[in-house]
Short mmCIF file of N, CA, C and O in Angstrom, two decimals:
data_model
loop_
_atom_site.label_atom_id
_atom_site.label_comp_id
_atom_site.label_asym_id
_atom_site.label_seq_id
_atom_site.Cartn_x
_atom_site.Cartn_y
_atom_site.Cartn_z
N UNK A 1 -86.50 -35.88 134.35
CA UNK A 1 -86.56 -37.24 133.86
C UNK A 1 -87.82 -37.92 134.39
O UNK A 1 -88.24 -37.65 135.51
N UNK A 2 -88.37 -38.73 133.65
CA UNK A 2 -89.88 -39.69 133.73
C UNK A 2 -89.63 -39.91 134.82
O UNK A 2 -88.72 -39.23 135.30
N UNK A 3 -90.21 -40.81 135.58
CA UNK A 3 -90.09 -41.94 136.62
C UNK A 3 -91.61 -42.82 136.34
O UNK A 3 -92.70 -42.24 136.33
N UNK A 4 -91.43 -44.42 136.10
CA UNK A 4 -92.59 -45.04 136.17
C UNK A 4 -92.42 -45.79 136.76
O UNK A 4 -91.37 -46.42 136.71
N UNK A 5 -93.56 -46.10 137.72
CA UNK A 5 -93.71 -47.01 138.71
C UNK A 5 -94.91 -48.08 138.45
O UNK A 5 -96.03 -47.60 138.24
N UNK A 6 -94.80 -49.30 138.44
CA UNK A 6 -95.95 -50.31 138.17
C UNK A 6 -95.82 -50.67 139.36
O UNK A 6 -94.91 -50.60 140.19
N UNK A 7 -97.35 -51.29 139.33
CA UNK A 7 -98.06 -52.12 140.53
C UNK A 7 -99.38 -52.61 140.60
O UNK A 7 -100.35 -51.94 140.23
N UNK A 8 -99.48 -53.99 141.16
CA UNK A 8 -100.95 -54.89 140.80
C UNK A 8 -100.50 -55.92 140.17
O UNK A 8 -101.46 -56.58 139.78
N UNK A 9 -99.24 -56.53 139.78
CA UNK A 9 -98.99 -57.62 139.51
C UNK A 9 -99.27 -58.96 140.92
O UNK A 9 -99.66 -58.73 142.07
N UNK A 10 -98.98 -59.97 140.46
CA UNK A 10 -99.25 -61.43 141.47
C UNK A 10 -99.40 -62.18 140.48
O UNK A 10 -99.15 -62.18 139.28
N UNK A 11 -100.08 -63.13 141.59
CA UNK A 11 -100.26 -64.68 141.10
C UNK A 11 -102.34 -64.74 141.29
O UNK A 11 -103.13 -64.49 142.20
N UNK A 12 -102.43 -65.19 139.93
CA UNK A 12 -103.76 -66.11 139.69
C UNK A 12 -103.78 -66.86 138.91
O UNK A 12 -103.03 -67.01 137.94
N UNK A 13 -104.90 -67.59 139.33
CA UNK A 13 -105.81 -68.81 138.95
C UNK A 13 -105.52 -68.03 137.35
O UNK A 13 -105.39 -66.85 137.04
N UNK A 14 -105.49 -69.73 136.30
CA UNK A 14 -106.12 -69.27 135.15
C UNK A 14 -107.74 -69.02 134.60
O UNK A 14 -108.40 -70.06 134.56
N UNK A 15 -108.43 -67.79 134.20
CA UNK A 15 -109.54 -67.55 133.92
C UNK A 15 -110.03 -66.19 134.55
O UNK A 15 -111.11 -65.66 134.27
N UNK A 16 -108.89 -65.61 135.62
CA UNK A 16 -109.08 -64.76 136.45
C UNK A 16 -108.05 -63.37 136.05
O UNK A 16 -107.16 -63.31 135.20
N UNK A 17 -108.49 -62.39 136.93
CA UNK A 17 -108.04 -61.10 136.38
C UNK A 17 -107.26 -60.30 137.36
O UNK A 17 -107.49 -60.27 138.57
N UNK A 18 -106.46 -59.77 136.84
CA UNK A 18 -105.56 -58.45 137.54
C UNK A 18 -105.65 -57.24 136.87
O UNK A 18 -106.18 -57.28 135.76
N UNK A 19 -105.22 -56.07 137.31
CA UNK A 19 -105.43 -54.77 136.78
C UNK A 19 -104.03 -53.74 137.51
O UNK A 19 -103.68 -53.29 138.61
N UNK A 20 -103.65 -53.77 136.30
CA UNK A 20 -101.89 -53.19 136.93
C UNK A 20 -102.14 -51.91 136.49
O UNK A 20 -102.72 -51.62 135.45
N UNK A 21 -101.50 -50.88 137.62
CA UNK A 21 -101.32 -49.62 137.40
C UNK A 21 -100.03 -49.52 137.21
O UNK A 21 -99.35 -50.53 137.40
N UNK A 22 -99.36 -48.20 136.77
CA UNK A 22 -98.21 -47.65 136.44
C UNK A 22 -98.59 -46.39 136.68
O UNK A 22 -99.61 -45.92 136.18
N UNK A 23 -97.67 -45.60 137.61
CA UNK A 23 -97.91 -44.46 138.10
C UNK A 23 -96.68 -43.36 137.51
O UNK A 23 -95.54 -43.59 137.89
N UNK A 24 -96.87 -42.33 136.71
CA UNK A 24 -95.70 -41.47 136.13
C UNK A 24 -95.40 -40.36 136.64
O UNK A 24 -96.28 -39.50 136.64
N UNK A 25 -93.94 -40.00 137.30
CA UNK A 25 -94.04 -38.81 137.65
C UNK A 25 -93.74 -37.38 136.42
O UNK A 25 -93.11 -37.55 135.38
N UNK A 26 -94.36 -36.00 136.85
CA UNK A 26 -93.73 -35.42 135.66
C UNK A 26 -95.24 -34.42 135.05
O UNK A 26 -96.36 -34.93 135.09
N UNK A 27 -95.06 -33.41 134.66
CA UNK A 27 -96.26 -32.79 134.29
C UNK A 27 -96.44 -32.82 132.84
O UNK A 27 -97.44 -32.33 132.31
N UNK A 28 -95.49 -33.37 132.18
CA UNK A 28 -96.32 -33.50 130.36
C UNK A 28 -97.02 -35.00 130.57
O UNK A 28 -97.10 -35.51 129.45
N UNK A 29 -97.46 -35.72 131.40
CA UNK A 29 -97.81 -37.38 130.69
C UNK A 29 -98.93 -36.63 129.92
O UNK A 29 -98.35 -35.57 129.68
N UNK A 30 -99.68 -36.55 129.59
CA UNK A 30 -100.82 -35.63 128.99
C UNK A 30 -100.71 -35.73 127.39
O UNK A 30 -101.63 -35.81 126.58
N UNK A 31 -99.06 -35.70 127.13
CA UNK A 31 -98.59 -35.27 125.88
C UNK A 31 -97.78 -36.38 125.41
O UNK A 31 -97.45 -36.21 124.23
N UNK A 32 -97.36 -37.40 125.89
CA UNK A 32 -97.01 -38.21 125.32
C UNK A 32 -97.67 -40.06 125.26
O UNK A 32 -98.40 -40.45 126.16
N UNK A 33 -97.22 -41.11 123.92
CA UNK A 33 -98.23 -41.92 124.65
C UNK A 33 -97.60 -42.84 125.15
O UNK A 33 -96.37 -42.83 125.08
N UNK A 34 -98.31 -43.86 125.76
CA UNK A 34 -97.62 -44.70 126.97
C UNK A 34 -98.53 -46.43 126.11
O UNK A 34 -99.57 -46.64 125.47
N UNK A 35 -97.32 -47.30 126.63
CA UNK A 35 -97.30 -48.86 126.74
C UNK A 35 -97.80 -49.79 127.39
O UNK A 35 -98.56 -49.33 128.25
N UNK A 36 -97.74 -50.88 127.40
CA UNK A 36 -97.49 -51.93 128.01
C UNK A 36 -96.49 -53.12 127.42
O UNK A 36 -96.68 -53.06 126.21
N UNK A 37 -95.73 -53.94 127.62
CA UNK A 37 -94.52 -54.38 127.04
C UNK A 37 -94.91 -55.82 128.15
O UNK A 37 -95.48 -55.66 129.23
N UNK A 38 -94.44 -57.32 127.55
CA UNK A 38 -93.85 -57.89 128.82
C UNK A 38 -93.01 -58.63 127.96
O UNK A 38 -92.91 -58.72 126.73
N UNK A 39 -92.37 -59.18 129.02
CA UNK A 39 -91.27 -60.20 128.66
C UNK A 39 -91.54 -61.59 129.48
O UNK A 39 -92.17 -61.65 130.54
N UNK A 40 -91.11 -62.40 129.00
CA UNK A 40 -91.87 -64.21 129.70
C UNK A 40 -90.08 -64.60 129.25
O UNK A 40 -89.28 -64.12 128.45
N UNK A 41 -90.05 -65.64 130.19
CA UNK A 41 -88.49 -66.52 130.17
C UNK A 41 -87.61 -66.74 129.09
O UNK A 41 -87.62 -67.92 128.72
N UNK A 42 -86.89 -66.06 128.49
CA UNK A 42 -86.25 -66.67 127.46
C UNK A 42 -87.34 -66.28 126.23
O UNK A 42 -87.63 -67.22 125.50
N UNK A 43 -87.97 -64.98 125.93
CA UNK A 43 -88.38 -63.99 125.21
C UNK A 43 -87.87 -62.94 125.01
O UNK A 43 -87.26 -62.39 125.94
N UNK A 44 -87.97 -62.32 123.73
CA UNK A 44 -87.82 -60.37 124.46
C UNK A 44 -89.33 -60.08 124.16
O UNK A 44 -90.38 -60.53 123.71
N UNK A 45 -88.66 -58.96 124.75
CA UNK A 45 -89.92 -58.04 125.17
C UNK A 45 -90.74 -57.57 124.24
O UNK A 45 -90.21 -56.98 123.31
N UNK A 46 -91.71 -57.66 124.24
CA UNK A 46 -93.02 -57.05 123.61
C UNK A 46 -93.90 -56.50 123.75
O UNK A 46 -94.58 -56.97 124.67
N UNK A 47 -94.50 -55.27 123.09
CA UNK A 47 -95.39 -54.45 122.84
C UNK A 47 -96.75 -55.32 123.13
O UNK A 47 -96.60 -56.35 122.46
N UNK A 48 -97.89 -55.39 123.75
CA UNK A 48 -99.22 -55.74 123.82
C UNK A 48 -99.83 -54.77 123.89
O UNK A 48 -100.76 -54.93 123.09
N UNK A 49 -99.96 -53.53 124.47
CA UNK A 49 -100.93 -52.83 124.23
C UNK A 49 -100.51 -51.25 124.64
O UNK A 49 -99.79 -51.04 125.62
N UNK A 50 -101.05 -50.09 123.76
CA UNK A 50 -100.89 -49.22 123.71
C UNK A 50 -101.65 -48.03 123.47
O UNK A 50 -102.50 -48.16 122.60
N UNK A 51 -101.57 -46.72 124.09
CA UNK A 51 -102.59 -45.86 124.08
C UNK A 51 -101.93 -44.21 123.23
O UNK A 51 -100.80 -43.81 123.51
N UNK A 52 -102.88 -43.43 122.19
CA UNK A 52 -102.07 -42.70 122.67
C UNK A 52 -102.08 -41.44 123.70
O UNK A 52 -102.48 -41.37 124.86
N UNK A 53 -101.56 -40.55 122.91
CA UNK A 53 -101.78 -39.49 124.91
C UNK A 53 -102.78 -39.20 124.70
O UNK A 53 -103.28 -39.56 125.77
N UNK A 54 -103.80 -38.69 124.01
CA UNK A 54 -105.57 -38.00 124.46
C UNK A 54 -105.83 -39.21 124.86
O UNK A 54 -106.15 -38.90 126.01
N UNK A 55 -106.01 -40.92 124.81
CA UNK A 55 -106.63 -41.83 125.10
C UNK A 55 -107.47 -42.30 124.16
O UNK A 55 -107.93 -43.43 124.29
N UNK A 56 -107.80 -41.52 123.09
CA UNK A 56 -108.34 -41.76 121.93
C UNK A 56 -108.93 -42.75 121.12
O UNK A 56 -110.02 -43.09 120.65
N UNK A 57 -107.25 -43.20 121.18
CA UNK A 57 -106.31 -44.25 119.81
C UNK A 57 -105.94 -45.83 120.78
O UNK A 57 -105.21 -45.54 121.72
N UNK A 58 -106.17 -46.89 120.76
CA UNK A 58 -105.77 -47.96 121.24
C UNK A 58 -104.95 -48.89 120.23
O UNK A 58 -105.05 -48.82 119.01
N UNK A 59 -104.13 -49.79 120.93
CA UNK A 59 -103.25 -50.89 120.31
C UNK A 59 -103.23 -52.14 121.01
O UNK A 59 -102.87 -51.96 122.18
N UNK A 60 -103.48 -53.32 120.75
CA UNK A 60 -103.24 -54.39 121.37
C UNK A 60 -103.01 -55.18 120.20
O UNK A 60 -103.42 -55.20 119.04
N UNK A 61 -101.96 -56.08 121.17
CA UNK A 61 -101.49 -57.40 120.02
C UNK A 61 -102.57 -58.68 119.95
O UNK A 61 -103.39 -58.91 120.84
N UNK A 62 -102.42 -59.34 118.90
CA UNK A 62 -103.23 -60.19 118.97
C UNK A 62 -103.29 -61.47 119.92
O UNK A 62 -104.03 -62.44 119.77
N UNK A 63 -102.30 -61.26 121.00
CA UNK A 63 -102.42 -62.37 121.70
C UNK A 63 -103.18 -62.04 122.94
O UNK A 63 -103.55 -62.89 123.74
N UNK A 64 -103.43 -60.54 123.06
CA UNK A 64 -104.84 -60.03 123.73
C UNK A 64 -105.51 -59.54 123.94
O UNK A 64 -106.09 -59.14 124.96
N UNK A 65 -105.58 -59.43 122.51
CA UNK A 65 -107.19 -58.61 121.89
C UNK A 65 -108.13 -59.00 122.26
O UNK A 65 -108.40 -60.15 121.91
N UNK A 66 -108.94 -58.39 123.03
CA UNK A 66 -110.32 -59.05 123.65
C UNK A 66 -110.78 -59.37 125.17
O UNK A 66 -111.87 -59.50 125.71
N UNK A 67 -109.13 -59.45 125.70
CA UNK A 67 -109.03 -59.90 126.85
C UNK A 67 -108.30 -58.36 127.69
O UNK A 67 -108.57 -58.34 128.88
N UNK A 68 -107.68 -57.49 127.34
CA UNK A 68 -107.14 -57.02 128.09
C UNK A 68 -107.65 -55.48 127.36
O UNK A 68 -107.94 -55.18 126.21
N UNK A 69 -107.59 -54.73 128.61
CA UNK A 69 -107.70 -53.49 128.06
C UNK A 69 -106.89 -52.67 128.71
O UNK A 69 -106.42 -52.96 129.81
N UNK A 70 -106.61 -51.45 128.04
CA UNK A 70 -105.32 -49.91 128.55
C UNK A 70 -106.25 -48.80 128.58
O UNK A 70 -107.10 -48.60 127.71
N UNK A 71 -106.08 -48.10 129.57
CA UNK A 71 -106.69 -46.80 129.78
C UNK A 71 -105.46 -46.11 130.24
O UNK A 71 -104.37 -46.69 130.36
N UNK A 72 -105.69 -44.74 130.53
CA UNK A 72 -105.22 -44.25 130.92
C UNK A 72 -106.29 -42.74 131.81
O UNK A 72 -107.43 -42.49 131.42
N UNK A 73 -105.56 -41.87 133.12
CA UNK A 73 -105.77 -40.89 133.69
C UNK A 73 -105.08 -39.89 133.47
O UNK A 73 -104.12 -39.80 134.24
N UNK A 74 -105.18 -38.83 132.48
CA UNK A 74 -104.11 -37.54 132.27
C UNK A 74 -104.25 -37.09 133.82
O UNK A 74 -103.18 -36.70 134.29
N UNK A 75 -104.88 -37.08 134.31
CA UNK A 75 -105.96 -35.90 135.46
C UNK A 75 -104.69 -36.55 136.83
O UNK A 75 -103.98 -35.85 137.56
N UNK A 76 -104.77 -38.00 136.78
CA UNK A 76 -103.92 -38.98 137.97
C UNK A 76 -102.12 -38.93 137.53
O UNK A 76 -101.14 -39.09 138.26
N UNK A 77 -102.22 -38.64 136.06
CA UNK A 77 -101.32 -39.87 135.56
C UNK A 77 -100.39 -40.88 136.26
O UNK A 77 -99.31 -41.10 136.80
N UNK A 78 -101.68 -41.36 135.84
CA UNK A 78 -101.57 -42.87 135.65
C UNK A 78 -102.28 -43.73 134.55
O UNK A 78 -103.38 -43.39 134.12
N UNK A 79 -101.51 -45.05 134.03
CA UNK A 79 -101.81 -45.51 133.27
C UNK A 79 -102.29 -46.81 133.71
O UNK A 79 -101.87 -47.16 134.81
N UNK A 80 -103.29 -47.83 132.95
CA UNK A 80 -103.58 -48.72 133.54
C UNK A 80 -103.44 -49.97 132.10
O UNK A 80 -103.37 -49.80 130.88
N UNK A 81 -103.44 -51.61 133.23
CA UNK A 81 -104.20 -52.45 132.29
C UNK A 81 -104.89 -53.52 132.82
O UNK A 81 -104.36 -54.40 133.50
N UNK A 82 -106.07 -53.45 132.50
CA UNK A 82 -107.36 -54.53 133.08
C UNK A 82 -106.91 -55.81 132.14
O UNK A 82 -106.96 -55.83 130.91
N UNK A 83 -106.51 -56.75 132.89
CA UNK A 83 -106.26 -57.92 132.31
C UNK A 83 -107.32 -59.55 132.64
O UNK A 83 -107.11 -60.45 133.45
N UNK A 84 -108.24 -59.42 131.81
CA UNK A 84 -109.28 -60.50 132.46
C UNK A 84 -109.19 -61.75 131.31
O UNK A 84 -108.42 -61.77 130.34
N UNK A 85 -109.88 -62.46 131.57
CA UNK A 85 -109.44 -63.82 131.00
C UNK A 85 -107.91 -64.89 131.16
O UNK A 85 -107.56 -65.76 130.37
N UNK A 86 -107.41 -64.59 132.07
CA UNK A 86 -105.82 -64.66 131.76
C UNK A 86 -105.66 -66.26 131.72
O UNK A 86 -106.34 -67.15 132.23
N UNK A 87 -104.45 -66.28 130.91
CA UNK A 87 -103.93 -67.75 130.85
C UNK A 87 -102.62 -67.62 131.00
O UNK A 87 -102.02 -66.55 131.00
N UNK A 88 -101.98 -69.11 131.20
CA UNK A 88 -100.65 -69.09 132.57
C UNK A 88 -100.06 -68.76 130.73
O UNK A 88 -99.27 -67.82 130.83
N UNK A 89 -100.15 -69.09 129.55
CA UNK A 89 -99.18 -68.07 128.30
C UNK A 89 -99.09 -66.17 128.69
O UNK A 89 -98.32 -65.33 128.25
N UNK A 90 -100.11 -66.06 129.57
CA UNK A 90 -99.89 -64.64 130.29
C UNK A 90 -98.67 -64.14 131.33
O UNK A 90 -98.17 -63.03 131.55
N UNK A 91 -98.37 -65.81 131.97
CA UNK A 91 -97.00 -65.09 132.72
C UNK A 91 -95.73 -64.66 132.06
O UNK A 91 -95.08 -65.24 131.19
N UNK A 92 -95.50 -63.34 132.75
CA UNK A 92 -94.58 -62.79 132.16
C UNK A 92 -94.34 -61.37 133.40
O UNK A 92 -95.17 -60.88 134.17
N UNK A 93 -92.96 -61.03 133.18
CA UNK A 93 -92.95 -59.10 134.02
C UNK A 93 -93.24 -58.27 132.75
O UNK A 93 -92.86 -58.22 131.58
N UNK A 94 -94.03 -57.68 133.51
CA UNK A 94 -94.74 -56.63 132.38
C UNK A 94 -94.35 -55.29 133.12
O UNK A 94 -94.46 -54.98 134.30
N UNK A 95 -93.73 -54.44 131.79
CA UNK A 95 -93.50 -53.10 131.83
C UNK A 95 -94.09 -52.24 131.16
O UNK A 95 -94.16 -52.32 129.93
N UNK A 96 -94.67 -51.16 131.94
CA UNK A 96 -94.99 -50.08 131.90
C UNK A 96 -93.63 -48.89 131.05
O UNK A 96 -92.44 -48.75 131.31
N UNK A 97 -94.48 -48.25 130.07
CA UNK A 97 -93.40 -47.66 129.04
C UNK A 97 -93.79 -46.27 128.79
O UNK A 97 -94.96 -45.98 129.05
N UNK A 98 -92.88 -45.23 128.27
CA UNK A 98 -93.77 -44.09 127.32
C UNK A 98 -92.37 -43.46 126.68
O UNK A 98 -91.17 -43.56 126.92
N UNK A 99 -93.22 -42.71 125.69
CA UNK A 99 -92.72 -42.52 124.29
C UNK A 99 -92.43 -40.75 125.01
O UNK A 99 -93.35 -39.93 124.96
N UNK A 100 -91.13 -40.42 125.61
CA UNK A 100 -91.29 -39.47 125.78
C UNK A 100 -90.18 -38.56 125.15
O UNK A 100 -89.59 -37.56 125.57
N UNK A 101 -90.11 -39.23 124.03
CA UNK A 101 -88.80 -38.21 122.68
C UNK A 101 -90.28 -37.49 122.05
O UNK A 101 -90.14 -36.44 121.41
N UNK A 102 -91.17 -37.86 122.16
CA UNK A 102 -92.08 -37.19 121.00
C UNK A 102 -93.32 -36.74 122.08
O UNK A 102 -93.81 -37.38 123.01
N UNK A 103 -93.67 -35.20 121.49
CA UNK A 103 -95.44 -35.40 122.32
C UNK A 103 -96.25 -35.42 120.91
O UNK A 103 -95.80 -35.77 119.81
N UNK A 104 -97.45 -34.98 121.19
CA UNK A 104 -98.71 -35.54 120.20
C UNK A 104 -98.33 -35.99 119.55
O UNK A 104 -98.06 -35.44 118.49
N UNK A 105 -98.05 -37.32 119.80
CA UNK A 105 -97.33 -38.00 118.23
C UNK A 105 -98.65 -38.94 118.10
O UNK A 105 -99.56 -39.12 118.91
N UNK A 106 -98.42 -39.54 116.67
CA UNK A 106 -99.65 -40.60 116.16
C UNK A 106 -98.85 -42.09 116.45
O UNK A 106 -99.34 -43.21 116.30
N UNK A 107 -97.67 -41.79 116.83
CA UNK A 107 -96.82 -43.53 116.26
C UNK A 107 -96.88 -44.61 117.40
O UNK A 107 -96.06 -45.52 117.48
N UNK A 108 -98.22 -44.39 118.52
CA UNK A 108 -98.69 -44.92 119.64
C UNK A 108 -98.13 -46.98 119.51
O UNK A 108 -97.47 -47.67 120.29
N UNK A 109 -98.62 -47.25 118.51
CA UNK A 109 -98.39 -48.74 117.97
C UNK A 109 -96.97 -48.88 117.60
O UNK A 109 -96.71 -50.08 117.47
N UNK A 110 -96.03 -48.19 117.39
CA UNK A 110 -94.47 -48.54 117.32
C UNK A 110 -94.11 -48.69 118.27
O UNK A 110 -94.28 -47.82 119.12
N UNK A 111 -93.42 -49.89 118.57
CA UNK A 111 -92.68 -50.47 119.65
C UNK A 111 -91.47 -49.94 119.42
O UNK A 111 -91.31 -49.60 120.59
N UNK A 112 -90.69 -49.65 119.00
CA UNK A 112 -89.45 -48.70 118.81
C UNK A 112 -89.49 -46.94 118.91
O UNK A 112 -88.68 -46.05 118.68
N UNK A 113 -90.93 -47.00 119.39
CA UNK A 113 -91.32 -45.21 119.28
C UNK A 113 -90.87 -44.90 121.32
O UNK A 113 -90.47 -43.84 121.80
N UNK A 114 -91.16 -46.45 122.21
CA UNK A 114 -90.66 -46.46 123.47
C UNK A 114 -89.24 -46.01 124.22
O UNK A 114 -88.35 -46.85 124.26
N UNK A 115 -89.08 -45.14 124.61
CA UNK A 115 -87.79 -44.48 125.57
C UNK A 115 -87.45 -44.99 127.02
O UNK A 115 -86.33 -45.19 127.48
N UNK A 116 -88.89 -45.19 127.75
CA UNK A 116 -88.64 -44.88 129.22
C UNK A 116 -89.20 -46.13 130.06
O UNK A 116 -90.05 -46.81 129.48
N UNK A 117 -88.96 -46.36 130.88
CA UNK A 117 -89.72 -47.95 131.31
C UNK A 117 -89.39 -47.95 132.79
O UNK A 117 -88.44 -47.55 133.46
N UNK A 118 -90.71 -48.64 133.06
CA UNK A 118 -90.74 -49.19 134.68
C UNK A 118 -90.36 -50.33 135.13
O UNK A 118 -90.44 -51.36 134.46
N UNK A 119 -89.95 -50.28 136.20
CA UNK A 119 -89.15 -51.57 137.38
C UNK A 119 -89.77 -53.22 136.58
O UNK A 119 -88.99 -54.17 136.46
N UNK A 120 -90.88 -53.30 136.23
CA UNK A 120 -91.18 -54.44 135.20
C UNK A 120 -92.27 -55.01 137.05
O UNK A 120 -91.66 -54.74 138.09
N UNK A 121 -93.32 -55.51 137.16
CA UNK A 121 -94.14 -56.24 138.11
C UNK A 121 -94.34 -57.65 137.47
O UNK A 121 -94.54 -57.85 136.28
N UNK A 122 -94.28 -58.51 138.35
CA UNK A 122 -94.18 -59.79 137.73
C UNK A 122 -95.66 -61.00 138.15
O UNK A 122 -95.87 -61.54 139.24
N UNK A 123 -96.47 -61.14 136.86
CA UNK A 123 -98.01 -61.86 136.49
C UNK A 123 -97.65 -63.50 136.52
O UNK A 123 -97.01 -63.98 135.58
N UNK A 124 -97.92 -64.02 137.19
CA UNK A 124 -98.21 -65.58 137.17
C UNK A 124 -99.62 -66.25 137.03
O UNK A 124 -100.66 -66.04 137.66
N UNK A 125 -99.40 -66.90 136.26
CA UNK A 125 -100.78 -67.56 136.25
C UNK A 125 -100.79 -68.74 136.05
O UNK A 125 -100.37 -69.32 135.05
N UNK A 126 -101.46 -69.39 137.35
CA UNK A 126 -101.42 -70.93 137.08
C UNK A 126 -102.79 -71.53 136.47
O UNK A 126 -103.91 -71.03 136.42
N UNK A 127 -102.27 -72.84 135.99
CA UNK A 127 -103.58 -73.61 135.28
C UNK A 127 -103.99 -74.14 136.03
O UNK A 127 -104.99 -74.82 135.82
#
């Protein structure tokens, strides 16, 4: 079974940046692709950005396109997300996800293609 672990969440200033890792245990991450999801108070959860497993293929929603980016390390696995520009509409616990019913799959951008999820790290951002 997966295990994902996030970390690099806190508190900043609005205009400023964090960069959260998610660490997977397990020798296929390679083969399947992986998320980012958060949830904010009295939301559900949502898909923002997504990779798939070569690293290839990217997904982000439009609320932060431009501002945030997903990489990923087959070599570490680990997955990442550089989050710069942020605004306090950014707080939220954000989870780390992966699609691990399927490998080489193309369906990286389906939010229903997600199985597995991490402890959730929790982003504040004040104005």
């Amino acid at each position: 079974q997966v295990q994902l672990v996030e970390s690099g969440g806190g508190l900043v200033q609005a205009g400023g940046s964090l960069r959260l890792s998610c660490a997977v245990s397990g020798r296929t991450f390679s083969t399947y692709n992986m998320g980012w999801f958060r949830q904010a108070p009295e939301k559900p959860r949502a898909l923002i950005a997504a990779i798939k497993w070569n690293g290839v293929s990217t997904y982000y929603a439009d609320s932060v396109k431009g501002r945030f980016t997903i990489s990923r390390d087959n070599a570490k696995n680990t997955l990442y997300l550089q989050m710069d520009t942020l605004k306090p509409e950014d707080t939220a616990v954000y989870y780390c996800a992966a699609d691990t019913g399927r490998t080489y799959s193309s369906g990286y951008y389906r939010e229903t293609s997600y199985n597995s999820w991490g402890q959730g790290t929790q982003v504040t951002v004040s104005s």
